[in-house]
Amino acid sequence: MSLRYAYNTNGLTSHRLDDALAFLADCGYAGVALTLDVVHLDPFADDAFAQAERVRARCDALGLDVVVETGARFLLDPRVKHEPTLVNPGAEGRHRRLAYLRLACDLAEVLRAEAVSFWAGVPQPGVDRDDAWRWLADGVRALVDSHGGRAYDLAVEPEPGMLVEDADDWARLAAEVPGLTLALDTGHCVVSGRYAPEQAVATFADRLGTVAVEGMRRGVHDHLPLDEGDVDLPAVLAALQAADYQRLVTLELSRDGHRAHQLVPRSIELLRKAES
């Protein structure tokens, strides 16, 4: 079984979205991980849903499937990266993040996405972690209650330094809030967590909502090209094949938009080589 690859639009920020989609299709990708952002389908634009309909039609014409990503840096606050989150100490801030995630889910339905991926956030200094966990569980439960059970998965991504940092943290949250899948970034496993990337795939195979790959160095959260860092890419892809994983495998190189013209075609060549 050949795996299905996608590329995250946060690594294509110098490209118009329509051009990016055509580029991915021409290079042989099966899908796109669409990061909702000011440069690509701004979810707060007046015509966001009309844009989503056009993007879905374009993806249909190009043969691309979709995963919706919600980790844009400054979408909710132009001056504070990634804030507010579901663990923000202010109730209004947590409400804004939840409202945004619900909006992303509504757009995902129009886009016929496989999954909506989101993360917990970093507790601010002085915030009690038990309080932060309660806020997170309440917010995620509210999202599942309002948008769970649709055709796409609600997939929580463990992120180094965040309250949900590794797959075991995800498992704790999923036990408290049924209806979640795991958005597994295999590179993050070499930064934090108890599992090698291929072990995480095998351990959580039946709960994977979406999977990301990239190069990453042990202990350093920096997304790198696939042939750099400490991730055993052939082992990860072999584990996904052994698990009969059929969803998109996405590549996230968010700091490399300036050389996407090189990395987009090179990355799928590296993926195919590693898979074989």
CSV table of C-alpha atoms in Angstrom, one decimal:
chain,number,residue,atom,x,y,z
A,1,MET,CA,0.0,0.0,0.0
A,2,SER,CA,1.4,3.4,-1.0
A,3,LEU,CA,0.9,6.2,1.6
A,4,ARG,CA,-0.9,9.4,0.7
A,5,TYR,CA,1.1,12.6,1.2
A,6,ALA,CA,0.1,16.2,1.7
A,7,TYR,CA,2.0,19.5,2.3
A,8,ASN,CA,1.0,22.1,4.8
A,9,THR,CA,0.2,25.5,3.4
A,10,ASN,CA,2.0,27.2,6.3
A,11,GLY,CA,5.1,26.3,4.3
A,12,LEU,CA,3.7,27.9,1.2
A,13,THR,CA,3.0,31.4,2.5
A,14,SER,CA,4.6,33.2,-0.5
A,15,HIS,CA,2.3,31.4,-2.9
A,16,ARG,CA,-1.3,32.2,-3.7
A,17,LEU,CA,-3.4,29.4,-2.4
A,18,ASP,CA,-4.7,28.4,-5.9
A,19,ASP,CA,-1.1,28.4,-7.2
A,20,ALA,CA,0.0,26.3,-4.1
A,21,LEU,CA,-2.7,23.7,-4.7
A,22,ALA,CA,-1.8,23.3,-8.4
A,23,PHE,CA,1.9,23.0,-7.5
A,24,LEU,CA,1.1,20.2,-5.0
A,25,ALA,CA,-1.0,18.3,-7.5
A,26,ASP,CA,1.6,18.7,-10.2
A,27,CYS,CA,4.3,17.3,-7.9
A,28,GLY,CA,2.1,14.2,-7.1
A,29,TYR,CA,0.8,15.0,-3.6
A,30,ALA,CA,-2.6,13.5,-2.7
A,31,GLY,CA,-3.7,16.3,-0.5
A,32,VAL,CA,-3.1,19.6,1.3
A,33,ALA,CA,-3.0,20.4,5.0
A,34,LEU,CA,-4.7,23.8,4.9
A,35,THR,CA,-3.7,26.1,7.7
A,36,LEU,CA,-6.5,28.7,8.0
A,37,ASP,CA,-4.6,32.0,8.1
A,38,VAL,CA,-4.6,35.6,6.8
A,39,VAL,CA,-2.7,34.5,3.7
A,40,HIS,CA,-4.7,31.4,2.9
A,41,LEU,CA,-8.5,31.2,3.5
A,42,ASP,CA,-8.8,33.7,6.3
A,43,PRO,CA,-11.6,32.2,8.4
A,44,PHE,CA,-12.7,35.6,9.5
A,45,ALA,CA,-13.2,37.0,6.0
A,46,ASP,CA,-16.7,38.0,5.1
A,47,ASP,CA,-16.7,35.5,2.2
A,48,ALA,CA,-14.8,32.7,4.1
A,49,PHE,CA,-17.5,30.1,3.3
A,50,ALA,CA,-17.6,31.0,-0.4
A,51,GLN,CA,-13.8,30.8,-0.4
A,52,ALA,CA,-14.0,27.3,1.1
A,53,GLU,CA,-16.5,26.2,-1.5
A,54,ARG,CA,-14.1,27.4,-4.3
A,55,VAL,CA,-11.2,25.7,-2.6
A,56,ARG,CA,-13.1,22.4,-2.4
A,57,ALA,CA,-14.1,22.7,-6.0
A,58,ARG,CA,-10.4,23.4,-7.0
A,59,CYS,CA,-9.2,20.4,-4.9
A,60,ASP,CA,-11.8,18.2,-6.5
A,61,ALA,CA,-10.5,19.2,-9.9
A,62,LEU,CA,-6.9,18.6,-8.8
A,63,GLY,CA,-7.6,15.3,-7.0
A,64,LEU,CA,-6.5,16.7,-3.6
A,65,ASP,CA,-8.0,15.8,-0.2
A,66,VAL,CA,-7.8,18.1,2.8
A,67,VAL,CA,-6.9,18.3,6.4
A,68,VAL,CA,-7.7,21.6,8.2
A,69,GLU,CA,-5.0,23.0,10.5
A,70,THR,CA,-5.7,25.6,13.1
A,71,GLY,CA,-2.3,26.6,14.4
A,72,ALA,CA,-1.8,30.0,12.6
A,73,ARG,CA,0.5,32.2,14.7
A,74,PHE,CA,-1.2,35.6,14.9
A,75,LEU,CA,-4.8,34.9,13.6
A,76,LEU,CA,-6.5,35.7,16.9
A,77,ASP,CA,-4.0,38.2,18.3
A,78,PRO,CA,-1.7,40.2,16.0
A,79,ARG,CA,0.7,40.9,18.8
A,80,VAL,CA,0.9,37.6,20.8
A,81,LYS,CA,1.8,34.4,19.0
A,82,HIS,CA,-0.8,31.6,19.3
A,83,GLU,CA,-2.9,33.4,21.9
A,84,PRO,CA,-5.5,33.2,23.2
A,85,THR,CA,-5.7,29.4,23.7
A,86,LEU,CA,-7.9,27.0,25.5
A,87,VAL,CA,-5.7,27.4,28.6
A,88,ASN,CA,-5.7,31.1,28.6
A,89,PRO,CA,-6.4,32.4,32.2
A,90,GLY,CA,-9.1,34.7,30.9
A,91,ALA,CA,-12.5,33.2,30.2
A,92,GLU,CA,-13.0,35.6,27.3
A,93,GLY,CA,-9.8,34.4,25.7
A,94,ARG,CA,-10.7,30.8,26.1
A,95,HIS,CA,-14.1,31.6,24.6
A,96,ARG,CA,-12.5,33.2,21.5
A,97,ARG,CA,-10.3,30.2,20.9
A,98,LEU,CA,-13.3,27.9,21.2
A,99,ALA,CA,-15.4,30.0,18.9
A,100,TYR,CA,-12.6,30.0,16.3
A,101,LEU,CA,-12.3,26.2,16.5
A,102,ARG,CA,-16.0,25.9,15.9
A,103,LEU,CA,-15.7,28.1,12.9
A,104,ALA,CA,-12.8,26.0,11.6
A,105,CYS,CA,-14.9,22.9,12.0
A,106,ASP,CA,-17.8,24.5,10.0
A,107,LEU,CA,-15.3,25.4,7.3
A,108,ALA,CA,-13.9,21.9,7.4
A,109,GLU,CA,-17.3,20.5,6.7
A,110,VAL,CA,-17.5,22.7,3.5
A,111,LEU,CA,-14.0,21.6,2.6
A,112,ARG,CA,-14.9,17.9,3.2
A,113,ALA,CA,-11.8,17.6,5.3
A,114,GLU,CA,-10.5,14.3,6.8
A,115,ALA,CA,-9.7,16.0,10.1
A,116,VAL,CA,-9.5,19.2,12.0
A,117,SER,CA,-6.2,19.4,13.9
A,118,PHE,CA,-5.8,21.7,17.0
A,119,TRP,CA,-3.5,21.9,20.1
A,120,ALA,CA,-3.9,22.8,23.8
A,121,GLY,CA,-1.7,25.9,24.2
A,122,VAL,CA,1.0,26.9,26.6
A,123,PRO,CA,-0.1,27.8,30.2
A,124,GLN,CA,1.0,31.3,31.0
A,125,PRO,CA,3.4,32.0,33.8
A,126,GLY,CA,1.7,31.7,37.2
A,127,VAL,CA,-1.2,29.6,35.9
A,128,ASP,CA,-1.8,26.4,38.0
A,129,ARG,CA,-1.5,23.4,35.8
A,130,ASP,CA,-4.5,21.7,37.3
A,131,ASP,CA,-6.6,24.8,36.5
A,132,ALA,CA,-5.2,24.8,33.0
A,133,TRP,CA,-6.1,21.2,32.5
A,134,ARG,CA,-9.6,21.8,33.7
A,135,TRP,CA,-10.0,24.7,31.3
A,136,LEU,CA,-8.7,22.6,28.5
A,137,ALA,CA,-10.9,19.6,29.2
A,138,ASP,CA,-14.0,21.9,29.4
A,139,GLY,CA,-13.1,23.6,26.1
A,140,VAL,CA,-12.4,20.4,24.2
A,141,ARG,CA,-15.6,18.8,25.7
A,142,ALA,CA,-17.6,21.8,24.5
A,143,LEU,CA,-16.1,21.5,21.0
A,144,VAL,CA,-16.9,17.7,20.9
A,145,ASP,CA,-20.4,18.4,22.1
A,146,SER,CA,-21.1,20.9,19.4
A,147,HIS,CA,-19.1,19.5,16.5
A,148,GLY,CA,-18.2,15.9,17.3
A,149,GLY,CA,-19.6,13.0,15.2
A,150,ARG,CA,-19.3,14.8,11.9
A,151,ALA,CA,-17.5,13.3,8.9
A,152,TYR,CA,-14.1,14.7,9.9
A,153,ASP,CA,-12.1,13.8,13.0
A,154,LEU,CA,-11.4,16.2,15.9
A,155,ALA,CA,-7.7,15.6,16.3
A,156,VAL,CA,-5.6,17.0,19.2
A,157,GLU,CA,-1.9,17.5,18.4
A,158,PRO,CA,0.6,17.2,21.2
A,159,GLU,CA,3.1,20.0,20.9
A,160,PRO,CA,6.5,20.3,22.8
A,161,GLY,CA,6.1,22.8,25.7
A,162,MET,CA,2.3,22.8,25.6
A,163,LEU,CA,0.0,21.4,28.2
A,164,VAL,CA,-0.7,18.4,26.0
A,165,GLU,CA,3.0,17.7,25.1
A,166,ASP,CA,3.1,14.1,24.1
A,167,ALA,CA,1.0,11.1,23.2
A,168,ASP,CA,0.4,10.1,26.8
A,169,ASP,CA,-0.9,13.5,27.6
A,170,TRP,CA,-3.3,13.1,24.7
A,171,ALA,CA,-4.4,9.7,26.0
A,172,ARG,CA,-5.2,11.3,29.4
A,173,LEU,CA,-7.3,14.0,27.6
A,174,ALA,CA,-9.0,11.5,25.3
A,175,ALA,CA,-10.0,9.4,28.4
A,176,GLU,CA,-11.7,12.4,29.9
A,177,VAL,CA,-13.2,13.7,26.7
A,178,PRO,CA,-14.4,10.8,24.4
A,179,GLY,CA,-14.6,11.6,20.7
A,180,LEU,CA,-11.0,12.7,20.0
A,181,THR,CA,-8.4,11.3,17.7
A,182,LEU,CA,-4.6,11.9,17.8
A,183,ALA,CA,-2.9,14.3,15.5
A,184,LEU,CA,0.5,12.7,15.7
A,185,ASP,CA,3.5,14.8,14.6
A,186,THR,CA,6.1,12.2,14.5
A,187,GLY,CA,8.9,14.7,14.6
A,188,HIS,CA,7.7,15.9,18.0
A,189,CYS,CA,8.4,12.5,19.4
A,190,VAL,CA,12.1,13.1,19.3
A,191,VAL,CA,11.7,16.4,21.1
A,192,SER,CA,9.4,15.3,23.9
A,193,GLY,CA,7.6,12.2,24.9
A,194,ARG,CA,8.2,8.6,25.8
A,195,TYR,CA,7.9,7.0,22.3
A,196,ALA,CA,10.1,6.8,19.3
A,197,PRO,CA,8.2,8.1,16.3
A,198,GLU,CA,7.6,4.6,14.9
A,199,GLN,CA,6.6,3.3,18.3
A,200,ALA,CA,4.0,6.1,18.7
A,201,VAL,CA,2.5,5.1,15.3
A,202,ALA,CA,2.3,1.5,16.4
A,203,THR,CA,1.0,2.2,19.8
A,204,PHE,CA,-1.8,4.6,18.8
A,205,ALA,CA,-2.5,3.3,15.3
A,206,ASP,CA,-6.2,2.8,15.9
A,207,ARG,CA,-6.6,6.3,17.2
A,208,LEU,CA,-4.8,8.4,14.6
A,209,GLY,CA,-6.8,11.2,13.1
A,210,THR,CA,-3.9,12.7,11.1
A,211,VAL,CA,-0.1,12.3,11.0
A,212,ALA,CA,2.7,14.7,10.1
A,213,VAL,CA,6.3,13.9,9.2
A,214,GLU,CA,9.4,16.1,9.0
A,215,GLY,CA,13.0,16.1,10.0
A,216,MET,CA,13.7,17.1,13.7
A,217,ARG,CA,16.7,17.0,16.0
A,218,ARG,CA,16.5,15.3,19.3
A,219,GLY,CA,15.3,17.8,22.0
A,220,VAL,CA,15.0,20.7,19.5
A,221,HIS,CA,11.6,21.8,18.3
A,222,ASP,CA,12.6,23.0,14.8
A,223,HIS,CA,10.9,21.6,11.7
A,224,LEU,CA,13.6,20.5,9.2
A,225,PRO,CA,13.7,18.9,5.7
A,226,LEU,CA,13.1,15.2,5.8
A,227,ASP,CA,16.7,14.2,5.3
A,228,GLU,CA,17.9,16.2,8.3
A,229,GLY,CA,17.7,15.5,12.1
A,230,ASP,CA,17.1,12.3,14.1
A,231,VAL,CA,13.8,10.9,12.8
A,232,ASP,CA,14.1,7.5,11.2
A,233,LEU,CA,11.8,8.3,8.3
A,234,PRO,CA,11.7,4.8,6.6
A,235,ALA,CA,10.8,3.3,10.0
A,236,VAL,CA,8.0,5.8,10.5
A,237,LEU,CA,6.6,5.1,7.0
A,238,ALA,CA,6.9,1.4,7.5
A,239,ALA,CA,5.0,1.6,10.8
A,240,LEU,CA,2.2,3.6,9.0
A,241,GLN,CA,2.0,0.9,6.3
A,242,ALA,CA,2.0,-1.9,8.8
A,243,ALA,CA,-0.9,-0.1,10.6
A,244,ASP,CA,-2.8,0.1,7.3
A,245,TYR,CA,-2.9,3.9,7.7
A,246,GLN,CA,-4.9,5.3,4.8
A,247,ARG,CA,-5.3,9.0,5.7
A,248,LEU,CA,-3.1,11.9,4.6
A,249,VAL,CA,0.5,12.0,5.9
A,250,THR,CA,1.4,15.7,5.9
A,251,LEU,CA,4.7,17.5,5.8
A,252,GLU,CA,5.1,20.8,7.8
A,253,LEU,CA,7.9,23.1,7.0
A,254,SER,CA,6.5,26.4,8.2
A,255,ARG,CA,9.7,28.3,8.2
A,256,ASP,CA,10.7,27.4,4.7
A,257,GLY,CA,8.1,29.2,2.5
A,258,HIS,CA,11.0,31.1,0.8
A,259,ARG,CA,12.3,27.9,-0.7
A,260,ALA,CA,9.0,26.0,-1.2
A,261,HIS,CA,9.8,25.8,-4.9
A,262,GLN,CA,12.7,23.5,-4.0
A,263,LEU,CA,11.3,21.7,-0.9
A,264,VAL,CA,7.9,20.8,-2.3
A,265,PRO,CA,9.2,18.6,-5.2
A,266,ARG,CA,12.2,17.4,-3.2
A,267,SER,CA,10.2,16.3,-0.2
A,268,ILE,CA,7.8,14.0,-2.1
A,269,GLU,CA,10.9,12.4,-3.8
A,270,LEU,CA,12.4,11.8,-0.4
A,271,LEU,CA,9.1,10.4,0.9
A,272,ARG,CA,8.8,8.0,-2.0
A,273,LYS,CA,12.4,6.9,-1.6
A,274,ALA,CA,12.0,6.3,2.1
A,275,GLU,CA,8.8,4.4,1.6
A,276,SER,CA,10.3,2.0,-0.9
